[in-house]
PDB file of C-alpha atoms in Angstrom:
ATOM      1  CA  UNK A 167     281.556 265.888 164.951  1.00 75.00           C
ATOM      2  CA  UNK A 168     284.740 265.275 163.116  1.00 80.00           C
ATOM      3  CA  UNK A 169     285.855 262.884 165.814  1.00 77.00           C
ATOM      4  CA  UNK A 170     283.471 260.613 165.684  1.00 74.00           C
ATOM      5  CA  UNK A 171     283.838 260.763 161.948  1.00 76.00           C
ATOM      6  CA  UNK A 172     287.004 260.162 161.702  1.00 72.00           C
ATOM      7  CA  UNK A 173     286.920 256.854 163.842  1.00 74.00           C
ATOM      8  CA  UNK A 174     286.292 254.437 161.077  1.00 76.00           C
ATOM      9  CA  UNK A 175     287.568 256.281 157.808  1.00 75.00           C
ATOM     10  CA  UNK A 176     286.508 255.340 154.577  1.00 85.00           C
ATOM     11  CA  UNK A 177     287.273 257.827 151.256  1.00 89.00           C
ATOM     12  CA  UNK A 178     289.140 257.044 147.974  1.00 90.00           C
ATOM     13  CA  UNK A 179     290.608 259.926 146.323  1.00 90.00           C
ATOM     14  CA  UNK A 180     289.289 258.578 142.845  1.00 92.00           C
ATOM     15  CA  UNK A 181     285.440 257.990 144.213  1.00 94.00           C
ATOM     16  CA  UNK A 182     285.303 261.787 144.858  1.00 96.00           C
ATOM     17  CA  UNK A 183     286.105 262.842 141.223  1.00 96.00           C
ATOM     18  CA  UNK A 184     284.036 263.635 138.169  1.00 92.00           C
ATOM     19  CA  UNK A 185     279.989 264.005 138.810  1.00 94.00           C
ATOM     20  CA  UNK A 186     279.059 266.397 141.149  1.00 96.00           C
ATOM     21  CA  UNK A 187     277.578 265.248 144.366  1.00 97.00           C
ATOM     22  CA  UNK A 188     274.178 266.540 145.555  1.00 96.00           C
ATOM     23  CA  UNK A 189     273.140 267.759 148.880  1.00 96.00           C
ATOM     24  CA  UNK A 190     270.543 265.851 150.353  1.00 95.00           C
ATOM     25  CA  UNK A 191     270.648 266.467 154.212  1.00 96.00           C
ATOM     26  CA  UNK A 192     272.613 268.912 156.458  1.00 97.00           C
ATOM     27  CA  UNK A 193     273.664 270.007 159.986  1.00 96.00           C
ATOM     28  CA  UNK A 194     273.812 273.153 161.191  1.00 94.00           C
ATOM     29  CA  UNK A 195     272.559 274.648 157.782  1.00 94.00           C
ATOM     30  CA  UNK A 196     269.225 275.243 156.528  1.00 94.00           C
ATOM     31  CA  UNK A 197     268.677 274.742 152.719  1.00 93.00           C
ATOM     32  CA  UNK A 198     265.218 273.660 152.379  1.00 89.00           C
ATOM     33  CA  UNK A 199     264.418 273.619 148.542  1.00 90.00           C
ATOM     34  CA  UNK A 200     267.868 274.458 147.456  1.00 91.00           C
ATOM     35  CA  UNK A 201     269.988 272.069 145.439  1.00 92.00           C
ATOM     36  CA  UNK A 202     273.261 272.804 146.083  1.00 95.00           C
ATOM     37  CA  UNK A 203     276.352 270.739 144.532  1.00 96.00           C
ATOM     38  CA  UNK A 204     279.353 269.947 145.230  1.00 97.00           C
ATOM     39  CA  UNK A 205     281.905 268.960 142.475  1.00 97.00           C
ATOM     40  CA  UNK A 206     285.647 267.871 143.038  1.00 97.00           C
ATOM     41  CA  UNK A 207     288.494 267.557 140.788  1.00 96.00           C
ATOM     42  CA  UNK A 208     292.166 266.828 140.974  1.00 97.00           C
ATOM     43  CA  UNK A 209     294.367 270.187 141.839  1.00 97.00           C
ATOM     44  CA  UNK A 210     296.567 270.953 139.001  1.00 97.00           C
ATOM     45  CA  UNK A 211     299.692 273.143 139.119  1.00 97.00           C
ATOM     46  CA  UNK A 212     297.602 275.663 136.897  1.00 97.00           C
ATOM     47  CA  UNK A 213     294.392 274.981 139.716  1.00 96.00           C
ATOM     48  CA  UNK A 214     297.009 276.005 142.789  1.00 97.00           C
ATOM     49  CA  UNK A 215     298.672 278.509 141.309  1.00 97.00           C
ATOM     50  CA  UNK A 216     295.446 280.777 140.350  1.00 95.00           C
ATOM     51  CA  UNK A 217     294.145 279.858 143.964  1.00 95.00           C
ATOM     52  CA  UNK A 218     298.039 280.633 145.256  1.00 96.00           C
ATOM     53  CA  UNK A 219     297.612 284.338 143.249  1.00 94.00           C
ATOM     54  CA  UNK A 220     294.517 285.097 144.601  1.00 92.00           C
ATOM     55  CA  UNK A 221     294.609 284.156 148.239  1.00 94.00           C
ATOM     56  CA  UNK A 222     298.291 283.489 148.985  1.00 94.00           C
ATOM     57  CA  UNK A 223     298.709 287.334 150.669  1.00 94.00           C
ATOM     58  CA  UNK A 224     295.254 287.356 152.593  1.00 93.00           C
ATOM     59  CA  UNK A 225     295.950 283.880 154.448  1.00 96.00           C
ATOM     60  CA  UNK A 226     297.200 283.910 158.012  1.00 95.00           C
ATOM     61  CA  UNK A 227     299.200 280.773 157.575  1.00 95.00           C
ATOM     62  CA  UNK A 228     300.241 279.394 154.352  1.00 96.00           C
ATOM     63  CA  UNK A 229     299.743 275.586 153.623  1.00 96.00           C
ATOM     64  CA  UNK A 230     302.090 273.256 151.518  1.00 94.00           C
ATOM     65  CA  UNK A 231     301.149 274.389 148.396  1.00 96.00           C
ATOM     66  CA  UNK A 232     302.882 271.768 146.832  1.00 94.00           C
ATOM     67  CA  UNK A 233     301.000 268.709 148.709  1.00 93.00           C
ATOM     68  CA  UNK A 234     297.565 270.497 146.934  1.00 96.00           C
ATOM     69  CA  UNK A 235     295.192 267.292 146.496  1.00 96.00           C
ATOM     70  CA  UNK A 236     291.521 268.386 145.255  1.00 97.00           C
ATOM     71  CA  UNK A 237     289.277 271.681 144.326  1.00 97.00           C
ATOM     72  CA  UNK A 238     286.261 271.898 145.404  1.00 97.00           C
ATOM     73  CA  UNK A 239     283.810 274.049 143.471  1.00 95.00           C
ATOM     74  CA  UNK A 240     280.346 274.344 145.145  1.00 93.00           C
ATOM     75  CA  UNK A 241     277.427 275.445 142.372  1.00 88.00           C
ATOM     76  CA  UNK A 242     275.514 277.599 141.540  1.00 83.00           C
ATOM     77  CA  UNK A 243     277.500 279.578 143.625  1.00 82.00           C
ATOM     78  CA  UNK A 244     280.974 278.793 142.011  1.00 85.00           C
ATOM     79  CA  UNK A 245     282.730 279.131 145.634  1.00 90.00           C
ATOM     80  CA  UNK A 246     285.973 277.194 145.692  1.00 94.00           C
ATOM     81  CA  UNK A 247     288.180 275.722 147.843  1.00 96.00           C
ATOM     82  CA  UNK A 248     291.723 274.092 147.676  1.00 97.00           C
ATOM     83  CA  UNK A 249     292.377 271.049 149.825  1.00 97.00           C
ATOM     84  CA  UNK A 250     295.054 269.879 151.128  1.00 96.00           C
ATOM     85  CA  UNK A 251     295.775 266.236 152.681  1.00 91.00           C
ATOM     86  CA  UNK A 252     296.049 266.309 156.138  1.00 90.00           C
ATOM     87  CA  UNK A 253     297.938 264.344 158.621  1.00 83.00           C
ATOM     88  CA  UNK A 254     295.494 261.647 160.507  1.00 80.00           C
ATOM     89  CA  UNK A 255     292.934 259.640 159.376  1.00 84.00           C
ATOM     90  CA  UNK A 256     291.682 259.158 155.501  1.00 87.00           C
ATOM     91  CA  UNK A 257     289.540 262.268 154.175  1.00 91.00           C
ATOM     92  CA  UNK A 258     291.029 264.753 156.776  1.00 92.00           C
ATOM     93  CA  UNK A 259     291.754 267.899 154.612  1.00 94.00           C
ATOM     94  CA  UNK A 260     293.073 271.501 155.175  1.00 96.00           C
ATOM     95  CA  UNK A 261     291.651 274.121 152.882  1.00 96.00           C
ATOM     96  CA  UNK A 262     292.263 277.900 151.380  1.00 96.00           C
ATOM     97  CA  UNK A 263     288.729 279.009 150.427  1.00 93.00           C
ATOM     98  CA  UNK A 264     289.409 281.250 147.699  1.00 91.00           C
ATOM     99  CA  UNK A 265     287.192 284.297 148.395  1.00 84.00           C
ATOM    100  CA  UNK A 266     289.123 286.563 146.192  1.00 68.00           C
ATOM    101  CA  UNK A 267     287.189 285.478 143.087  1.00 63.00           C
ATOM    102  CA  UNK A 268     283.301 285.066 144.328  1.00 65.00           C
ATOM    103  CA  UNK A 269     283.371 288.120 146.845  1.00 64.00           C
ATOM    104  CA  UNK A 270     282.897 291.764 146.542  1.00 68.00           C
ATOM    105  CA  UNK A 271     284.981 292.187 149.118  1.00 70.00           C
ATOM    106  CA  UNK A 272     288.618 292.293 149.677  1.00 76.00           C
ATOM    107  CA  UNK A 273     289.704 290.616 152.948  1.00 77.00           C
ATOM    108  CA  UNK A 274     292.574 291.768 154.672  1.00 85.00           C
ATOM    109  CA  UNK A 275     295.823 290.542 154.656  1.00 87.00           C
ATOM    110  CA  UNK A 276     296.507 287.969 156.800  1.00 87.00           C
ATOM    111  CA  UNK A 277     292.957 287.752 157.951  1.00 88.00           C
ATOM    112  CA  UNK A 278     291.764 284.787 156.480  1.00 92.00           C
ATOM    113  CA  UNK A 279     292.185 280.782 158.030  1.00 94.00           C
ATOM    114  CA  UNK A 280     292.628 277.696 156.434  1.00 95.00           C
ATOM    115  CA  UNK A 281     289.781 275.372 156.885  1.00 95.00           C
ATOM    116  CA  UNK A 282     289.700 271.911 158.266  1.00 95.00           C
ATOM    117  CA  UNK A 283     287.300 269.108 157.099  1.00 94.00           C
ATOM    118  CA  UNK A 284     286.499 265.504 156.824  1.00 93.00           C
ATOM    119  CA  UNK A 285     285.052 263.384 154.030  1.00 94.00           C
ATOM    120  CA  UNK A 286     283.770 260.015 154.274  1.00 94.00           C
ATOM    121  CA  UNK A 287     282.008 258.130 152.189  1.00 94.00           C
ATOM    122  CA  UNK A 288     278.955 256.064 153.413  1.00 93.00           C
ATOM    123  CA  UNK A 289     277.190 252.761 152.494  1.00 92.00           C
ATOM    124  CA  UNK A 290     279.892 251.704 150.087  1.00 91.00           C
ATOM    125  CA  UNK A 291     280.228 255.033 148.704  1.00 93.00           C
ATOM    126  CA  UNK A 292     276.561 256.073 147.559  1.00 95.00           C
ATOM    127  CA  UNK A 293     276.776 258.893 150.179  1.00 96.00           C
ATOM    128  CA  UNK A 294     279.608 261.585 150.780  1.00 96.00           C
ATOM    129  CA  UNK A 295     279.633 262.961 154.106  1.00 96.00           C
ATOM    130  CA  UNK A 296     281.295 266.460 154.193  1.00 96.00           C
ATOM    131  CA  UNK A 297     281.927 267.929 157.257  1.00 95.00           C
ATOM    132  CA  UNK A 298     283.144 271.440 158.222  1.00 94.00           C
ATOM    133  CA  UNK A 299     285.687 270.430 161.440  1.00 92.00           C
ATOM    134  CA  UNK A 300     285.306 273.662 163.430  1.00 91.00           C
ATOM    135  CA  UNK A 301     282.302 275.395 162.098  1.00 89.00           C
ATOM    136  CA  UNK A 302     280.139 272.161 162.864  1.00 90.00           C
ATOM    137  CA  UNK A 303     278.571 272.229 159.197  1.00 95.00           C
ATOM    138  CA  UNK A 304     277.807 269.378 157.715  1.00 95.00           C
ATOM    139  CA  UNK A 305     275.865 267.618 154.276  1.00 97.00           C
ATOM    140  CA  UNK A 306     275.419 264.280 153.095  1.00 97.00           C
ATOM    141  CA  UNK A 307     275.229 264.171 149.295  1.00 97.00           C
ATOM    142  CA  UNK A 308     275.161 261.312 147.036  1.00 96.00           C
ATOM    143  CA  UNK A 309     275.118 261.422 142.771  1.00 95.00           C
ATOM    144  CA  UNK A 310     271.998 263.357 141.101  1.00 88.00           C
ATOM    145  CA  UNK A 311     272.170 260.836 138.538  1.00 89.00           C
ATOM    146  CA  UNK A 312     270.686 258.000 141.259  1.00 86.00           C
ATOM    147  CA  UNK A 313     268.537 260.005 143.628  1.00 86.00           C
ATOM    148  CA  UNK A 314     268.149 258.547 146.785  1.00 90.00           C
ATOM    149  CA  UNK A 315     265.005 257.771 148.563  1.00 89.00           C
ATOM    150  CA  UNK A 316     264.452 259.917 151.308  1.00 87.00           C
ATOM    151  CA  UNK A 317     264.323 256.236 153.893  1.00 89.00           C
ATOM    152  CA  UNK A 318     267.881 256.068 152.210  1.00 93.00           C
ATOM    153  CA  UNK A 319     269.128 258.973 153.687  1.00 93.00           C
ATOM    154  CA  UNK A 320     267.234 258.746 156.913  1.00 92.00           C
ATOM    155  CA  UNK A 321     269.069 255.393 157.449  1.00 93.00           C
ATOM    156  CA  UNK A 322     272.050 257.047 156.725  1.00 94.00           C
ATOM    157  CA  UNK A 323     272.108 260.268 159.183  1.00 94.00           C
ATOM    158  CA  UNK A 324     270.630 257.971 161.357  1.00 93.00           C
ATOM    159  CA  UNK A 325     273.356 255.768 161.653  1.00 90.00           C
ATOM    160  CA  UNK A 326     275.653 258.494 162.551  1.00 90.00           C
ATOM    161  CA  UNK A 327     274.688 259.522 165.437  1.00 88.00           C
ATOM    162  CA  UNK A 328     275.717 263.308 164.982  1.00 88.00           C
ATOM    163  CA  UNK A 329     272.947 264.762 166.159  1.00 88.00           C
ATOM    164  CA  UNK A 330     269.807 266.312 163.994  1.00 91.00           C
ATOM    165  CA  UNK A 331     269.941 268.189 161.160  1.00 95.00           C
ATOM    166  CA  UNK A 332     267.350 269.358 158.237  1.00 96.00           C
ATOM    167  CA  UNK A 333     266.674 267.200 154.674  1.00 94.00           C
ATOM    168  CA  UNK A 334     267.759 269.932 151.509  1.00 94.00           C
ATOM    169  CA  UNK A 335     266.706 269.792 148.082  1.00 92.00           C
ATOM    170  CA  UNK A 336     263.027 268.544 149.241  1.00 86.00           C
ATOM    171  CA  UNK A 337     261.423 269.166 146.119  1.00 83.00           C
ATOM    172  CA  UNK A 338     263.556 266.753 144.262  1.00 76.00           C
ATOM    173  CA  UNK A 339     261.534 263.660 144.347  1.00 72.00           C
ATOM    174  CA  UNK A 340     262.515 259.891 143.436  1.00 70.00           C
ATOM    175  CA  UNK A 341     259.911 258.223 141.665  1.00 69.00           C
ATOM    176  CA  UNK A 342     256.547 259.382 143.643  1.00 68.00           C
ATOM    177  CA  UNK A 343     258.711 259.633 146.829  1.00 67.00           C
ATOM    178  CA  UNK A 344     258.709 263.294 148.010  1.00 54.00           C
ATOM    179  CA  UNK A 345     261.282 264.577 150.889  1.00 47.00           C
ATOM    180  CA  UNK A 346     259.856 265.835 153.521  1.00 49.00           C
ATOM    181  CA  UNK A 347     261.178 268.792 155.382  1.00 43.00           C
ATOM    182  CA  UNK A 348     261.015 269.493 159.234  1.00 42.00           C
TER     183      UNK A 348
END
């Protein structure tokens, strides 16, 4: 999936920032009714260095913690993740999900991988696809503040080509437009 993604790139670092970013469709991932969002801000030396603390000794492989580009916070959950820039095309990241803080659990050391995925934004940036490179997940999200119509994203997935996946948040509705779920 990230292949074909990755063919014609398309994200700006500064389009990502600020309002959070709604799920509205997803691969390999059922949410049905849930909302889930996704909201992104620049990595600060005070952002990697918590996220260093917390996760540095439980990583298998340690990433340039230096070259630290976004976190990712995913509500209502409050998972994070720390990405990284990542050599090839535009919106290829590396990422440390920090566990440490939203689990019960303590991993082991050295058990956990870093992460690869791939952004792109969509239709002149109204969409965000966010793709999970080798666990095959997958959303497209656009802002809750301009809800799109569910022919929106149909046109959108559909022009893809990556294969079926299921609408999320379906009771959200825009205007008397309701999603429908399969």
């Amino acid at each position: 999936m990230c292949e074909r993604i990755a063919k014609q790139p398309y994200f700006d670092m500064d389009m990502v920032v600020g309002q959070p970013w709604r799920i509205y469709y997803t691969w390999n991932l059922k949410l049905d009714t849930a909302c889930l969002e996704m909201q992104f801000k620049n990595a600060s030396l005070k952002i990697t260095n918590r996220i260093w603390s917390e996760m540095n000794e439980y990583l298998e492989q340690q990433p340039n913690w230096d070259a630290a580009t976004l976190l990712l916070t995913m509500s209502p959950s409050k998972h994070e993740l720390l990405l990284f820039a990542d050599q090839g095309p535009a919106g290829s990241f590396v990422a440390v999900p920090n566990i440490a803080s939203t689990s019960n659990m303590t991993p082991s050391r050295k058990s956990i991988s870093l992460m690869k995925f791939t952004l792109k934004f969509l239709q002149d940036g109204q969409f965000l696809l966010f793709v999970d490179c080798q666990g095959g997940v997958g959303s497209l999200s656009a802002r809750p503040d301009r809800t799109p119509y569910r022919s929106e994203i149909e046109t959108a997935v559909a022009g893809l080509k990556i294969g079926d996946g299921f609408p999320a948040c379906t009771k959200e509705r825009n205007g008397d437009e309701q999603f429908l779920a399969k």
